[in-house]
């Protein structure tokens, strides 16, 4: 049963990988389609036609988002073979872990404007801006991860009164709290590349991190008989590999310039990120409270109801893939063109998206 499940999901994953290599391979048909108007550069968002830019940014961003959505569904399918209680535990723990995305969502939404300024009017300070955004994200990420680790038992009890969920979820959630640091930093770094117009680097990070996790997850969960905690350790290792690779891409990518001389703490970029992203973070708080309330209500109807809620949520995220890709294109082009003094071009990009 496990082999057939893995083979079936592998087909979907291989399909995504084929698309990814079609984009990344310079000789591939998809890459030639995206690059038919010339090779990408830092300033192409100010010169190339809007429809070409949307195509170049939205297609890789959609595939990139697809990897993480497919991974979430894949994990749910693998854990589903362990039983209803395991799926319910996964649902509760994911709801708790979404707290870690509250400040990071604000940072991600602020990046297009911040990187637009960094690559436009503040081009000479772009490395310093990037360093301080990463530093702020790391500090907040570690703080939230520590809080989730310490109060793991209380947080699970807040959403579920089922003893089986509390027992199985404690170890799983504690491992995930460490994983959230790597996941959060990968999300920020991918968003930095996207905001700088480098969709290919963001896609490479997703390709490595997601596929490493997918290979390791059944190995730890089933071969090593670690169950839920094995799935969490697979994510931890996969995200760690993705984070190391993303830091390497910082050195070789020409879109995000950062050197040792940029390692200077500056509170101004941090304050600006907080100011811009606070509205998005507030929206995220409302969404998480709403999701947590639904899980709490579902838990009153038993473990099966919580599991069903988690499954439906996983299917629902598929509807966001294309919209997420278009949002990435719109926010990147708007941020860079506004800060380059081309507001009409920025509005046209948003309108077309």
PDB file of C-alpha atoms in Angstrom, residues 155-333:
ATOM      1  CA  UNK A 155      -1.099  24.991  22.760  1.00  0.00           C
ATOM      2  CA  UNK A 156      -2.230  21.496  21.750  1.00  0.00           C
ATOM      3  CA  UNK A 157      -4.576  21.315  24.758  1.00  0.00           C
ATOM      4  CA  UNK A 158      -6.054  24.646  23.680  1.00  0.00           C
ATOM      5  CA  UNK A 159      -7.252  23.180  20.379  1.00  0.00           C
ATOM      6  CA  UNK A 160      -7.941  19.535  21.222  1.00  0.00           C
ATOM      7  CA  UNK A 161      -9.119  17.597  24.256  1.00  0.00           C
ATOM      8  CA  UNK A 162      -8.409  14.188  22.676  1.00  0.00           C
ATOM      9  CA  UNK A 163      -5.689  12.341  24.678  1.00  0.00           C
ATOM     10  CA  UNK A 164      -4.363  10.591  21.561  1.00  0.00           C
ATOM     11  CA  UNK A 165      -3.845  13.908  19.778  1.00  0.00           C
ATOM     12  CA  UNK A 166      -2.143  15.472  22.797  1.00  0.00           C
ATOM     13  CA  UNK A 167       0.207  12.520  23.220  1.00  0.00           C
ATOM     14  CA  UNK A 168       1.176  12.119  19.568  1.00  0.00           C
ATOM     15  CA  UNK A 169       1.292  15.844  18.855  1.00  0.00           C
ATOM     16  CA  UNK A 170       3.717  16.885  21.584  1.00  0.00           C
ATOM     17  CA  UNK A 171       6.875  15.392  20.062  1.00  0.00           C
ATOM     18  CA  UNK A 172       5.796  16.240  16.527  1.00  0.00           C
ATOM     19  CA  UNK A 173       5.151  19.887  17.385  1.00  0.00           C
ATOM     20  CA  UNK A 174       8.451  20.272  19.233  1.00  0.00           C
ATOM     21  CA  UNK A 175      10.423  19.049  16.214  1.00  0.00           C
ATOM     22  CA  UNK A 176       8.347  21.281  13.933  1.00  0.00           C
ATOM     23  CA  UNK A 177       9.202  24.291  16.111  1.00  0.00           C
ATOM     24  CA  UNK A 178      12.866  23.853  15.109  1.00  0.00           C
ATOM     25  CA  UNK A 179      11.838  23.197  11.509  1.00  0.00           C
ATOM     26  CA  UNK A 180       9.908  26.477  11.440  1.00  0.00           C
ATOM     27  CA  UNK A 181      13.159  28.469  11.660  1.00  0.00           C
ATOM     28  CA  UNK A 182      14.480  26.895   8.456  1.00  0.00           C
ATOM     29  CA  UNK A 183      11.085  27.046   6.754  1.00  0.00           C
ATOM     30  CA  UNK A 184      10.644  30.699   7.671  1.00  0.00           C
ATOM     31  CA  UNK A 185      14.100  31.743   6.486  1.00  0.00           C
ATOM     32  CA  UNK A 186      13.675  29.829   3.225  1.00  0.00           C
ATOM     33  CA  UNK A 187      10.367  31.633   2.703  1.00  0.00           C
ATOM     34  CA  UNK A 188      11.998  35.021   3.298  1.00  0.00           C
ATOM     35  CA  UNK A 189      15.018  34.266   1.085  1.00  0.00           C
ATOM     36  CA  UNK A 190      12.801  32.951  -1.726  1.00  0.00           C
ATOM     37  CA  UNK A 191      10.701  36.097  -1.417  1.00  0.00           C
ATOM     38  CA  UNK A 192      13.850  38.243  -1.532  1.00  0.00           C
ATOM     39  CA  UNK A 193      14.883  36.608  -4.792  1.00  0.00           C
ATOM     40  CA  UNK A 194      11.383  37.054  -6.195  1.00  0.00           C
ATOM     41  CA  UNK A 195      11.244  40.706  -5.133  1.00  0.00           C
ATOM     42  CA  UNK A 196      14.600  41.233  -6.863  1.00  0.00           C
ATOM     43  CA  UNK A 197      13.200  39.644 -10.020  1.00  0.00           C
ATOM     44  CA  UNK A 198      15.212  36.398  -9.728  1.00  0.00           C
ATOM     45  CA  UNK A 199      12.465  33.792 -10.026  1.00  0.00           C
ATOM     46  CA  UNK A 200      14.873  31.056 -11.083  1.00  0.00           C
ATOM     47  CA  UNK A 201      16.830  31.058  -7.820  1.00  0.00           C
ATOM     48  CA  UNK A 202      13.604  30.890  -5.792  1.00  0.00           C
ATOM     49  CA  UNK A 203      12.494  27.927  -7.899  1.00  0.00           C
ATOM     50  CA  UNK A 204      15.823  26.126  -7.422  1.00  0.00           C
ATOM     51  CA  UNK A 205      15.504  26.434  -3.637  1.00  0.00           C
ATOM     52  CA  UNK A 206      11.991  24.999  -3.719  1.00  0.00           C
ATOM     53  CA  UNK A 207      13.072  22.185  -6.029  1.00  0.00           C
ATOM     54  CA  UNK A 208      15.855  21.016  -3.712  1.00  0.00           C
ATOM     55  CA  UNK A 209      14.075  21.534  -0.392  1.00  0.00           C
ATOM     56  CA  UNK A 210      10.759  19.994  -1.413  1.00  0.00           C
ATOM     57  CA  UNK A 211      12.091  16.941  -3.202  1.00  0.00           C
ATOM     58  CA  UNK A 212      14.611  16.181  -0.417  1.00  0.00           C
ATOM     59  CA  UNK A 213      11.735  16.279   2.090  1.00  0.00           C
ATOM     60  CA  UNK A 214       9.528  14.079  -0.072  1.00  0.00           C
ATOM     61  CA  UNK A 215      12.274  11.464  -0.420  1.00  0.00           C
ATOM     62  CA  UNK A 216      13.094  11.481   3.304  1.00  0.00           C
ATOM     63  CA  UNK A 217       9.522  11.535   4.648  1.00  0.00           C
ATOM     64  CA  UNK A 218       8.464   7.923   3.856  1.00  0.00           C
ATOM     65  CA  UNK A 219      11.965   6.758   4.784  1.00  0.00           C
ATOM     66  CA  UNK A 220      11.771   8.215   8.310  1.00  0.00           C
ATOM     67  CA  UNK A 221       8.038   7.659   8.844  1.00  0.00           C
ATOM     68  CA  UNK A 222       7.753   4.076   7.584  1.00  0.00           C
ATOM     69  CA  UNK A 223      11.162   2.467   7.012  1.00  0.00           C
ATOM     70  CA  UNK A 224      12.508   3.693  10.362  1.00  0.00           C
ATOM     71  CA  UNK A 225       9.042   3.301  11.969  1.00  0.00           C
ATOM     72  CA  UNK A 226       9.143   6.822  13.439  1.00  0.00           C
ATOM     73  CA  UNK A 227       5.609   7.770  12.334  1.00  0.00           C
ATOM     74  CA  UNK A 228       4.624  11.407  12.797  1.00  0.00           C
ATOM     75  CA  UNK A 229       7.904  12.425  14.411  1.00  0.00           C
ATOM     76  CA  UNK A 230       9.765  10.875  11.475  1.00  0.00           C
ATOM     77  CA  UNK A 231       7.814  13.082   9.085  1.00  0.00           C
ATOM     78  CA  UNK A 232       8.806  16.107  11.177  1.00  0.00           C
ATOM     79  CA  UNK A 233      12.500  15.136  11.124  1.00  0.00           C
ATOM     80  CA  UNK A 234      12.317  14.682   7.345  1.00  0.00           C
ATOM     81  CA  UNK A 235      11.021  18.237   7.056  1.00  0.00           C
ATOM     82  CA  UNK A 236      13.751  19.518   9.368  1.00  0.00           C
ATOM     83  CA  UNK A 237      16.521  17.944   7.250  1.00  0.00           C
ATOM     84  CA  UNK A 238      14.905  18.949   3.949  1.00  0.00           C
ATOM     85  CA  UNK A 239      14.500  22.569   5.055  1.00  0.00           C
ATOM     86  CA  UNK A 240      18.066  22.651   6.402  1.00  0.00           C
ATOM     87  CA  UNK A 241      19.384  21.539   3.002  1.00  0.00           C
ATOM     88  CA  UNK A 242      17.230  24.173   1.303  1.00  0.00           C
ATOM     89  CA  UNK A 243      18.490  26.882   3.665  1.00  0.00           C
ATOM     90  CA  UNK A 244      22.150  26.003   3.061  1.00  0.00           C
ATOM     91  CA  UNK A 245      21.561  26.032  -0.696  1.00  0.00           C
ATOM     92  CA  UNK A 246      19.732  29.368  -0.555  1.00  0.00           C
ATOM     93  CA  UNK A 247      22.661  30.943   1.308  1.00  0.00           C
ATOM     94  CA  UNK A 248      24.966  29.586  -1.389  1.00  0.00           C
ATOM     95  CA  UNK A 249      22.810  31.185  -4.084  1.00  0.00           C
ATOM     96  CA  UNK A 250      23.283  34.532  -2.369  1.00  0.00           C
ATOM     97  CA  UNK A 251      26.969  34.290  -3.263  1.00  0.00           C
ATOM     98  CA  UNK A 252      26.513  33.320  -6.898  1.00  0.00           C
ATOM     99  CA  UNK A 253      23.316  35.176  -7.844  1.00  0.00           C
ATOM    100  CA  UNK A 254      23.755  38.622  -9.345  1.00  0.00           C
ATOM    101  CA  UNK A 255      20.271  39.793  -8.390  1.00  0.00           C
ATOM    102  CA  UNK A 256      20.817  40.096  -4.630  1.00  0.00           C
ATOM    103  CA  UNK A 257      24.120  41.799  -3.837  1.00  0.00           C
ATOM    104  CA  UNK A 258      25.355  41.373  -0.270  1.00  0.00           C
ATOM    105  CA  UNK A 259      28.900  41.339   1.113  1.00  0.00           C
ATOM    106  CA  UNK A 260      30.658  41.431   4.461  1.00  0.00           C
ATOM    107  CA  UNK A 261      30.672  45.224   4.424  1.00  0.00           C
ATOM    108  CA  UNK A 262      26.851  45.077   4.514  1.00  0.00           C
ATOM    109  CA  UNK A 263      26.793  43.242   7.881  1.00  0.00           C
ATOM    110  CA  UNK A 264      25.862  46.376   9.800  1.00  0.00           C
ATOM    111  CA  UNK A 265      22.820  46.496  12.082  1.00  0.00           C
ATOM    112  CA  UNK A 266      20.509  49.305  10.982  1.00  0.00           C
ATOM    113  CA  UNK A 267      17.131  49.762  12.612  1.00  0.00           C
ATOM    114  CA  UNK A 268      15.744  51.980   9.836  1.00  0.00           C
ATOM    115  CA  UNK A 269      15.054  49.157   7.323  1.00  0.00           C
ATOM    116  CA  UNK A 270      13.649  47.064  10.178  1.00  0.00           C
ATOM    117  CA  UNK A 271      11.258  49.837  11.218  1.00  0.00           C
ATOM    118  CA  UNK A 272      10.156  50.320   7.617  1.00  0.00           C
ATOM    119  CA  UNK A 273       9.475  46.597   7.171  1.00  0.00           C
ATOM    120  CA  UNK A 274       7.421  46.558  10.376  1.00  0.00           C
ATOM    121  CA  UNK A 275       5.488  49.646   9.281  1.00  0.00           C
ATOM    122  CA  UNK A 276       4.695  48.293   5.819  1.00  0.00           C
ATOM    123  CA  UNK A 277       4.021  44.716   6.876  1.00  0.00           C
ATOM    124  CA  UNK A 278       1.983  45.356  10.041  1.00  0.00           C
ATOM    125  CA  UNK A 279      -1.303  45.421   8.099  1.00  0.00           C
ATOM    126  CA  UNK A 280      -0.598  42.053   6.479  1.00  0.00           C
ATOM    127  CA  UNK A 281       0.401  40.603   9.844  1.00  0.00           C
ATOM    128  CA  UNK A 282      -2.873  41.802  11.344  1.00  0.00           C
ATOM    129  CA  UNK A 283      -4.791  40.123   8.519  1.00  0.00           C
ATOM    130  CA  UNK A 284      -2.819  36.952   9.211  1.00  0.00           C
ATOM    131  CA  UNK A 285      -3.776  37.100  12.899  1.00  0.00           C
ATOM    132  CA  UNK A 286      -7.453  37.215  11.968  1.00  0.00           C
ATOM    133  CA  UNK A 287      -7.080  34.290   9.560  1.00  0.00           C
ATOM    134  CA  UNK A 288      -5.245  32.175  12.149  1.00  0.00           C
ATOM    135  CA  UNK A 289      -7.810  32.958  14.848  1.00  0.00           C
ATOM    136  CA  UNK A 290     -10.534  31.964  12.399  1.00  0.00           C
ATOM    137  CA  UNK A 291      -8.746  28.704  11.515  1.00  0.00           C
ATOM    138  CA  UNK A 292      -8.032  27.912  15.164  1.00  0.00           C
ATOM    139  CA  UNK A 293     -11.670  28.494  16.072  1.00  0.00           C
ATOM    140  CA  UNK A 294     -12.808  26.099  13.342  1.00  0.00           C
ATOM    141  CA  UNK A 295     -10.390  23.409  14.568  1.00  0.00           C
ATOM    142  CA  UNK A 296     -11.639  23.911  18.112  1.00  0.00           C
ATOM    143  CA  UNK A 297     -15.252  23.581  16.972  1.00  0.00           C
ATOM    144  CA  UNK A 298     -14.405  20.483  14.909  1.00  0.00           C
ATOM    145  CA  UNK A 299     -12.671  18.881  17.899  1.00  0.00           C
ATOM    146  CA  UNK A 300     -16.007  18.923  19.731  1.00  0.00           C
ATOM    147  CA  UNK A 301     -17.295  16.430  17.153  1.00  0.00           C
ATOM    148  CA  UNK A 302     -14.393  14.011  17.579  1.00  0.00           C
ATOM    149  CA  UNK A 303     -11.066  13.127  16.009  1.00  0.00           C
ATOM    150  CA  UNK A 304     -12.575  12.262  12.628  1.00  0.00           C
ATOM    151  CA  UNK A 305     -14.066  15.742  12.254  1.00  0.00           C
ATOM    152  CA  UNK A 306     -10.671  17.387  12.896  1.00  0.00           C
ATOM    153  CA  UNK A 307      -9.025  15.039  10.390  1.00  0.00           C
ATOM    154  CA  UNK A 308     -11.678  15.809   7.760  1.00  0.00           C
ATOM    155  CA  UNK A 309     -11.203  19.543   8.312  1.00  0.00           C
ATOM    156  CA  UNK A 310      -7.441  19.165   7.745  1.00  0.00           C
ATOM    157  CA  UNK A 311      -7.911  17.152   4.553  1.00  0.00           C
ATOM    158  CA  UNK A 312     -10.345  19.672   3.053  1.00  0.00           C
ATOM    159  CA  UNK A 313      -7.984  22.523   3.925  1.00  0.00           C
ATOM    160  CA  UNK A 314      -5.165  20.769   2.072  1.00  0.00           C
ATOM    161  CA  UNK A 315      -7.273  20.351  -1.041  1.00  0.00           C
ATOM    162  CA  UNK A 316      -8.370  23.986  -0.812  1.00  0.00           C
ATOM    163  CA  UNK A 317      -4.820  25.354  -0.957  1.00  0.00           C
ATOM    164  CA  UNK A 318      -4.545  24.087  -4.534  1.00  0.00           C
ATOM    165  CA  UNK A 319      -6.900  26.927  -5.492  1.00  0.00           C
ATOM    166  CA  UNK A 320      -4.304  29.499  -4.383  1.00  0.00           C
ATOM    167  CA  UNK A 321      -1.407  28.368  -6.606  1.00  0.00           C
ATOM    168  CA  UNK A 322      -2.118  30.481  -9.694  1.00  0.00           C
ATOM    169  CA  UNK A 323      -3.280  33.470  -7.672  1.00  0.00           C
ATOM    170  CA  UNK A 324      -0.060  33.350  -5.663  1.00  0.00           C
ATOM    171  CA  UNK A 325       2.026  33.390  -8.851  1.00  0.00           C
ATOM    172  CA  UNK A 326       0.161  36.413 -10.215  1.00  0.00           C
ATOM    173  CA  UNK A 327       0.417  38.180  -6.841  1.00  0.00           C
ATOM    174  CA  UNK A 328       4.201  37.696  -6.919  1.00  0.00           C
ATOM    175  CA  UNK A 329       4.399  39.179 -10.420  1.00  0.00           C
ATOM    176  CA  UNK A 330       2.146  42.129  -9.559  1.00  0.00           C
ATOM    177  CA  UNK A 331       3.851  43.021  -6.273  1.00  0.00           C
ATOM    178  CA  UNK A 332       7.376  42.730  -7.721  1.00  0.00           C
ATOM    179  CA  UNK A 333       6.682  44.834 -10.799  1.00  0.00           C
TER     180      UNK A 333
END
